[in-house]
mmCIF file of C-alpha atoms and ligand atoms in Angstrom:
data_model
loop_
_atom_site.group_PDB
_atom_site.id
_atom_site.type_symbol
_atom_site.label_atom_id
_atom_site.label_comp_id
_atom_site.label_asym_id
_atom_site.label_seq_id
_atom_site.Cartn_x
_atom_site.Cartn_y
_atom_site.Cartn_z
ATOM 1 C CA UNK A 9 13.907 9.103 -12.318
ATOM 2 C CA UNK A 10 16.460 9.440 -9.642
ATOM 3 C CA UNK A 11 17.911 13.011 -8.787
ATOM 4 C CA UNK A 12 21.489 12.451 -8.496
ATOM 5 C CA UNK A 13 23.975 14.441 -9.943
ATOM 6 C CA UNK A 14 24.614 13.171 -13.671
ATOM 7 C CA UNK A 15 27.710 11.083 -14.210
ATOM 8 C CA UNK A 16 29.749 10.215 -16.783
ATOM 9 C CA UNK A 17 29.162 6.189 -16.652
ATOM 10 C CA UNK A 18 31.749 3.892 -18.947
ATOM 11 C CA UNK A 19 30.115 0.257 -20.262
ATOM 12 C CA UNK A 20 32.705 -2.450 -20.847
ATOM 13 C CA UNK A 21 31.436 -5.725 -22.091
ATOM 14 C CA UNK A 22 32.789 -9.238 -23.144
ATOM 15 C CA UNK A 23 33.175 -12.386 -22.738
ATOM 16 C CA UNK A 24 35.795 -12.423 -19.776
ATOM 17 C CA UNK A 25 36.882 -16.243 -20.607
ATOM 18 C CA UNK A 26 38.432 -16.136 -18.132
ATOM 19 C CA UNK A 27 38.956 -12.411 -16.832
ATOM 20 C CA UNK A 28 42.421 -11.501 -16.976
ATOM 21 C CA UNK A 29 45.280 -9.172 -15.294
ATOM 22 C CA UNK A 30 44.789 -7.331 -18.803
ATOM 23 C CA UNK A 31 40.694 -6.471 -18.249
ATOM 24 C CA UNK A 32 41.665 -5.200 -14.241
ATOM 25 C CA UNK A 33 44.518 -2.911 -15.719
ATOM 26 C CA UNK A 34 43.200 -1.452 -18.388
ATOM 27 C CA UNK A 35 40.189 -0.244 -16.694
ATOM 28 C CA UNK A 36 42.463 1.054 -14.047
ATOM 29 C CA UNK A 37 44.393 2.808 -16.431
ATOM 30 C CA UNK A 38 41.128 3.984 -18.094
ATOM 31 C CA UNK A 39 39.791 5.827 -14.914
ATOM 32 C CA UNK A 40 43.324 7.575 -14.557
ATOM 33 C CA UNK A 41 42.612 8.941 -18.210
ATOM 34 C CA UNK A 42 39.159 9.577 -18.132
ATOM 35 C CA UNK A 43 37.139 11.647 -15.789
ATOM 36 C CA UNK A 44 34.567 8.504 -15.415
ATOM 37 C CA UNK A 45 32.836 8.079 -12.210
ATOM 38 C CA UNK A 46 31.610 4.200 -12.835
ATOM 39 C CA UNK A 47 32.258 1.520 -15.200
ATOM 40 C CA UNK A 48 29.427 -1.095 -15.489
ATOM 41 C CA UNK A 49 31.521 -4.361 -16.390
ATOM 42 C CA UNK A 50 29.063 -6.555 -18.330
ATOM 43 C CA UNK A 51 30.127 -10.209 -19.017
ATOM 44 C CA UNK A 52 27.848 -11.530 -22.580
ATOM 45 C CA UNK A 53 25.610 -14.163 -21.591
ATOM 46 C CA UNK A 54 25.715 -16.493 -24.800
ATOM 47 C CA UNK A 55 27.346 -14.527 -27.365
ATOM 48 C CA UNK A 56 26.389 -14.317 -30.812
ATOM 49 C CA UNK A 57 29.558 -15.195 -32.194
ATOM 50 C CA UNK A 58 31.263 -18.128 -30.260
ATOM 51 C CA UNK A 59 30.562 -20.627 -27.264
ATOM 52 C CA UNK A 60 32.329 -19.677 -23.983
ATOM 53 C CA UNK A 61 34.222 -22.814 -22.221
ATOM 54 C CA UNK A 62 32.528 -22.725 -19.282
ATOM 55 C CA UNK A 63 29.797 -21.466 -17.711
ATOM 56 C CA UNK A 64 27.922 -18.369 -17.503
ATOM 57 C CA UNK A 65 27.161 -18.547 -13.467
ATOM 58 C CA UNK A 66 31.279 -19.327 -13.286
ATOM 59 C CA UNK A 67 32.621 -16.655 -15.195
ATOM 60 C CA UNK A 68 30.266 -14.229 -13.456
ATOM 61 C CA UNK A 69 31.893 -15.387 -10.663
ATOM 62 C CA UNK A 70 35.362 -15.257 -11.947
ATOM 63 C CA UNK A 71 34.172 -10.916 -12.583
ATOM 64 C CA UNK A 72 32.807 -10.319 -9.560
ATOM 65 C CA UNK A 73 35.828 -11.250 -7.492
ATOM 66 C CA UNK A 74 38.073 -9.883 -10.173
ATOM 67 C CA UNK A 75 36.610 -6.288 -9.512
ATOM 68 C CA UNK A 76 35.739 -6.799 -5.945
ATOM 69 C CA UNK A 77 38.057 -4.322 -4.695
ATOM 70 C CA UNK A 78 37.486 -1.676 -7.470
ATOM 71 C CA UNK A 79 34.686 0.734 -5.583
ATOM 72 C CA UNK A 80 33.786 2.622 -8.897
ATOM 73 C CA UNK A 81 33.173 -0.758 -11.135
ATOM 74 C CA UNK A 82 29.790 -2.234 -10.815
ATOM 75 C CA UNK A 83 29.224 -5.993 -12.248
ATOM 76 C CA UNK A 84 26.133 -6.075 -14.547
ATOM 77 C CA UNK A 85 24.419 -9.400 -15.051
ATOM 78 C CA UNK A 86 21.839 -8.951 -17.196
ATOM 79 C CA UNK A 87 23.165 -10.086 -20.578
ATOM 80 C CA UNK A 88 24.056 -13.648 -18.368
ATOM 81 C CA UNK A 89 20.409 -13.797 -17.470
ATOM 82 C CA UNK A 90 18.964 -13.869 -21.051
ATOM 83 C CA UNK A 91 18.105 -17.561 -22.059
ATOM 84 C CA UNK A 92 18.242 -16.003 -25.633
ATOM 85 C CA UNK A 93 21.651 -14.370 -27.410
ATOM 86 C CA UNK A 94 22.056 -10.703 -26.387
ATOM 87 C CA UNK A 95 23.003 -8.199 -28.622
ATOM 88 C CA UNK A 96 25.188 -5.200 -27.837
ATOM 89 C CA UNK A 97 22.178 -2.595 -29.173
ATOM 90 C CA UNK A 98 19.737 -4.171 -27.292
ATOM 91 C CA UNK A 99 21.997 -4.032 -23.874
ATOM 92 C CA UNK A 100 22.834 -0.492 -24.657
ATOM 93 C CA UNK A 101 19.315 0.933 -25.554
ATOM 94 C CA UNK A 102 18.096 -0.688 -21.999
ATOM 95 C CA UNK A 103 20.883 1.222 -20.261
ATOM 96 C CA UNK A 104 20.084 4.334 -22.316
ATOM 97 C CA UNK A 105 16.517 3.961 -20.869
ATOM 98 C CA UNK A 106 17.794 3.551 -17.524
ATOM 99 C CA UNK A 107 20.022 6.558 -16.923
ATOM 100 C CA UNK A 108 18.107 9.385 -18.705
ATOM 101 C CA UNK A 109 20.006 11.858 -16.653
ATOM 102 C CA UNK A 110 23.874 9.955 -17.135
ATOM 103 C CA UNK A 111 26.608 10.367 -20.076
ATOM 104 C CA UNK A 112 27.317 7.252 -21.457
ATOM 105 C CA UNK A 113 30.833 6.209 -23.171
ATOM 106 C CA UNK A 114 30.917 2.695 -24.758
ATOM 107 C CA UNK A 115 34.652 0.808 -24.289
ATOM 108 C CA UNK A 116 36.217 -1.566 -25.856
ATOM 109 C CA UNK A 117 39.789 -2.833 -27.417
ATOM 110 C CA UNK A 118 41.036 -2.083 -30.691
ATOM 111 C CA UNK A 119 40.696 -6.142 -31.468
ATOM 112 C CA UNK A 120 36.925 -5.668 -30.510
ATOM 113 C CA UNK A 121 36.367 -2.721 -32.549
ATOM 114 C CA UNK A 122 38.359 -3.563 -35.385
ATOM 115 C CA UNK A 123 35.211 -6.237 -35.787
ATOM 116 C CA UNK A 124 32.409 -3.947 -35.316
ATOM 117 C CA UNK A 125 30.917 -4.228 -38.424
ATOM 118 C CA UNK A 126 29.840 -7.942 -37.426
ATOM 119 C CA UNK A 127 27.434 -6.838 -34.728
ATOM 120 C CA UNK A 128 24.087 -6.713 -34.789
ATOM 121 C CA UNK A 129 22.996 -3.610 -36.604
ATOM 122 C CA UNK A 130 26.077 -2.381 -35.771
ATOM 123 C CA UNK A 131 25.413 0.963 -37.942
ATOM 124 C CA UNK A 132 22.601 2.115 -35.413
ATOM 125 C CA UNK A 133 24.585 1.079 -32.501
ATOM 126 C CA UNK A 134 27.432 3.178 -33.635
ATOM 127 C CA UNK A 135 25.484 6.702 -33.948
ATOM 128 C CA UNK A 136 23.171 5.908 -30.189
ATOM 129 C CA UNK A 137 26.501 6.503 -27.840
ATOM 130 C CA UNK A 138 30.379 7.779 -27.985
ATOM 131 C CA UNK A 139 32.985 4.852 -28.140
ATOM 132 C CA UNK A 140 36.252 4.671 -26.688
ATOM 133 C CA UNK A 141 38.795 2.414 -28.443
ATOM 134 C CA UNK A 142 42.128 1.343 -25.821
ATOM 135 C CA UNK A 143 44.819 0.168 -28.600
ATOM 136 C CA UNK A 144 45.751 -3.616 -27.655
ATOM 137 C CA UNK A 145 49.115 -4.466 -28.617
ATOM 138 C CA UNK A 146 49.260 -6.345 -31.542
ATOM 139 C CA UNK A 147 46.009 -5.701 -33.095
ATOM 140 C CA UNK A 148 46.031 -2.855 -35.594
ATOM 141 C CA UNK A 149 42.985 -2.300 -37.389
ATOM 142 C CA UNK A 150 42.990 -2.702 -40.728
ATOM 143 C CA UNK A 151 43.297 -0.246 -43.447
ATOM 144 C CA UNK A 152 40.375 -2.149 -45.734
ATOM 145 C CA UNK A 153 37.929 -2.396 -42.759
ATOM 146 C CA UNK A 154 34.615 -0.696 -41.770
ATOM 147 C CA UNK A 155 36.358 0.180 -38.304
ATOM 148 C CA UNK A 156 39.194 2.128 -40.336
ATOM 149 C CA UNK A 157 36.710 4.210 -42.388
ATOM 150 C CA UNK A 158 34.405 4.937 -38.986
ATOM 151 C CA UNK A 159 37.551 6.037 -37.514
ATOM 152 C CA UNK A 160 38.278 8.086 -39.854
ATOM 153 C CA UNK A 161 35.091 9.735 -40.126
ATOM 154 C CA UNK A 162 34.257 9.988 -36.097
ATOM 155 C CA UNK A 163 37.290 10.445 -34.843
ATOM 156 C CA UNK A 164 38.062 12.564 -31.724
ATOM 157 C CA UNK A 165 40.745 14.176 -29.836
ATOM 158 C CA UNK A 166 38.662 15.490 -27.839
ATOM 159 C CA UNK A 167 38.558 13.699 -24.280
ATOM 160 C CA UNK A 168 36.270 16.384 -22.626
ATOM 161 C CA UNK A 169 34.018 15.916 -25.356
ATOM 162 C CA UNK A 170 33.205 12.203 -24.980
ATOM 163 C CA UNK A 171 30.596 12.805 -22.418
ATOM 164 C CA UNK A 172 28.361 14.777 -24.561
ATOM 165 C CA UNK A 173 27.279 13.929 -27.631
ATOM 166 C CA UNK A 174 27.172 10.550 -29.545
ATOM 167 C CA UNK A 175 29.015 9.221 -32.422
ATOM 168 C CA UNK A 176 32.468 9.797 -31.386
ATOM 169 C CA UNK A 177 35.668 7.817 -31.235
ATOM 170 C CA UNK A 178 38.377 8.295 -29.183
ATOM 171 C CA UNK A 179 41.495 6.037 -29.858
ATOM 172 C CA UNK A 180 43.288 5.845 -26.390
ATOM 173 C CA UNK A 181 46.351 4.591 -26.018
ATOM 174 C CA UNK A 182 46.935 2.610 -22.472
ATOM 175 C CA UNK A 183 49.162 1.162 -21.051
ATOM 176 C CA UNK A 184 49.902 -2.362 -23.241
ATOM 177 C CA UNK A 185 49.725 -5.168 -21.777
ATOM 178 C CA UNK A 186 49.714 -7.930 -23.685
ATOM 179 C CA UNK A 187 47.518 -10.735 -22.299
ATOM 180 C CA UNK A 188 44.594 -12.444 -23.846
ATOM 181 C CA UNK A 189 41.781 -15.012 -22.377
ATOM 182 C CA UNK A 190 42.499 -17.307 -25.051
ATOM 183 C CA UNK A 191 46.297 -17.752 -24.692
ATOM 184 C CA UNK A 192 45.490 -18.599 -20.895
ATOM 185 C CA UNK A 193 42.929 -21.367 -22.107
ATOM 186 C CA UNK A 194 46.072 -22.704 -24.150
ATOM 187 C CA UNK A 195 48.151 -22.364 -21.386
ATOM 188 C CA UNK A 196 46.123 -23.763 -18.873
ATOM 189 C CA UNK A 197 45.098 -26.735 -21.007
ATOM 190 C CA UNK A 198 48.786 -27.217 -21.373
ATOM 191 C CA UNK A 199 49.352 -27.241 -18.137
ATOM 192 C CA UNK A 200 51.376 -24.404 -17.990
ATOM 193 C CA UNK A 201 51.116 -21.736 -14.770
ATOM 194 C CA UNK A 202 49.396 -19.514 -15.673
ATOM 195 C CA UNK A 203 48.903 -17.289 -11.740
ATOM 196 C CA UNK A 204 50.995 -14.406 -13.167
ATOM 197 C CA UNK A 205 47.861 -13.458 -15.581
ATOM 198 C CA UNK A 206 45.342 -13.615 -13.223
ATOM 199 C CA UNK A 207 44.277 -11.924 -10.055
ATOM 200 C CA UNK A 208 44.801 -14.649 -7.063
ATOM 201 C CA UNK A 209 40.722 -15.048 -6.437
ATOM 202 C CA UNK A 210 40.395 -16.070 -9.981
ATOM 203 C CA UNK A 211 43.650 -18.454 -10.471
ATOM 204 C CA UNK A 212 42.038 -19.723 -7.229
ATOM 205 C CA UNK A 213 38.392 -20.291 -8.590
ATOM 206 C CA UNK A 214 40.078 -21.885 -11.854
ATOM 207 C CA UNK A 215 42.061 -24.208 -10.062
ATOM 208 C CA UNK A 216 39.034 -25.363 -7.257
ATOM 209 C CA UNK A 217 36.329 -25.907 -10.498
ATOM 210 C CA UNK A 218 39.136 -27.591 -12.567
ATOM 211 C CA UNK A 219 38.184 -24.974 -15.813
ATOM 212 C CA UNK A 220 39.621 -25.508 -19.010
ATOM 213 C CA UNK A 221 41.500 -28.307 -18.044
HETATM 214 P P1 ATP B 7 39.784 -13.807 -26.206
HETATM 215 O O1 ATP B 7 41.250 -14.084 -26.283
HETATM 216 O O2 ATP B 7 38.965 -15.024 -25.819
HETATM 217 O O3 ATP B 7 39.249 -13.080 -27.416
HETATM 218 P P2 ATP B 7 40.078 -11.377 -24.605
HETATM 219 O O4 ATP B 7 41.353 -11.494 -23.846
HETATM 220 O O5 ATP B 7 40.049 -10.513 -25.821
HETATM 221 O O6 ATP B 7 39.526 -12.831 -24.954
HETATM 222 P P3 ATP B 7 37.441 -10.455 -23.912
HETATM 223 O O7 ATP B 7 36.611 -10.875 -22.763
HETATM 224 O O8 ATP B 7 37.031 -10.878 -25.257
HETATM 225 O O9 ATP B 7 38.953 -10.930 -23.594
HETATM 226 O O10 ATP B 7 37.670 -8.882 -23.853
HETATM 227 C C1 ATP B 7 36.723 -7.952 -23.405
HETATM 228 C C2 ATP B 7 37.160 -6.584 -23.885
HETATM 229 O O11 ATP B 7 38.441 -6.261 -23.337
HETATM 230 C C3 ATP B 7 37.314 -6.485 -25.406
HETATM 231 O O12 ATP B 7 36.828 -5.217 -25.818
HETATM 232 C C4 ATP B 7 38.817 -6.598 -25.608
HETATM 233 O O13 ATP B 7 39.220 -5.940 -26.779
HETATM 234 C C5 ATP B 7 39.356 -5.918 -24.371
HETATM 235 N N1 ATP B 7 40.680 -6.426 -23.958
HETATM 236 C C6 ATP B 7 40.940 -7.638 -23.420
HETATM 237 N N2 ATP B 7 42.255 -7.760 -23.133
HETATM 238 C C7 ATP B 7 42.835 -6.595 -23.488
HETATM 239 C C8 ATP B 7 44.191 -6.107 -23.449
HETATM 240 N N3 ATP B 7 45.188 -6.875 -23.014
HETATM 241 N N4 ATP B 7 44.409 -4.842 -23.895
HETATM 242 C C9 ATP B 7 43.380 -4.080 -24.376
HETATM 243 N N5 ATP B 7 42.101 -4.483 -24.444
HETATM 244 C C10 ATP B 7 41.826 -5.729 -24.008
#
């Protein structure tokens, strides 16, 4: 165990197919709202759900020079390094392990959460850390679903409180922006520009590998 001063550590998954203007903004939004002093950006390695259209080692790639220039947003490949399909529990409970003396704040958008009850025994995940919810435009969450009755019953005000504690959920409103990996695979595949989406290392990565073409 380390002995640095505890910190209030944010963990932002997904599939990042590709990373988008969207993902870089609303995590720079997020650290104007939220005393964090790190987010660990984690891109899924084969996720349960769907197939990404290209490869693991290339949207890595695509992350790390998306967030190159952000000092307090570390790139986490360890879900990209499982041969087998990782869960969200199983990523979290290692990172639990590893920062006994850190407060830990799950993120996510509201299109994300509004799905939670899909995940892998999503009911234990839910009561091991505090969540924080960023409202994506267009993607309400609906009044018949798990995510809705959670809400309702964990639902904070509270932003001080989020790094103590587990099992609550702070709605945030951001800044929208309204930009999503899979209307830039359309778009692309089109071939429609799509440079005013994307940070300029990424368009540029796209365009030399000839992804999603
Ligand atoms: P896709 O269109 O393929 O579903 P995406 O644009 O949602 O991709 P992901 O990599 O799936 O990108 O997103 C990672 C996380 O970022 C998710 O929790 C998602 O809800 C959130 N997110 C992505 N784009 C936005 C956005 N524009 N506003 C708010 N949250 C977003």
């Amino acid at each position: 165990m380390s002995n640095s001063k505890p910190e209030f550590i944010g963990i932002f998954g997904g599939t990042f197919d590709p990373v988008h203007k969207g993902h870089t903004e609303i995590i720079k939004n997020l650290f104007e709202l939220i005393p964090l002093d790190k987010v660990i950006v984690i891109p899924n390695g084969i996720p349960p759900h769907r197939q990404a259209s290209v490869s693991s080692e290339e949207r890595l790639k695509m992350v790390s020079s998306a967030f190159k220039s952000s000092e307090k947003v570390v790139i986490d490949n360890r879900e990209i390094k499982k041969k087998d399909p990782s869960y969200a529990i199983s990523t979290l409970r290692e990172i639990i392990e590893e920062n006994p003396e850190h407060s830990l704040v799950w993120i996510m958008g509201s299109d994300a959460f509004a799905e939670i009850d899909s995940w892998y025994q999503w009911e234990d995940f839910i009561k091991m850390i505090n969540i924080i919810v960023m409202v994506r435009p267009n993607h309400e969450i609906p009044i018949e679903s798990e995510a809705y009755k959670l809400l309702q019953k964990s639902h904070t005000i509270d932003k001080d409180s989020l790094s103590s504690g587990k099992e609550k959920i702070l709605l945030l409103k951001i800044r929208p922006i309204e930009i999503s990996s899979t209307d830039i695979r359309n778009k692309i595949y089109k071939g429609s520009d799509v440079s005013e989406f994307l940070l300029e290392e990424v368009n540029e990565l796209i365009n030399k590998g000839n992804l999603y073409q």
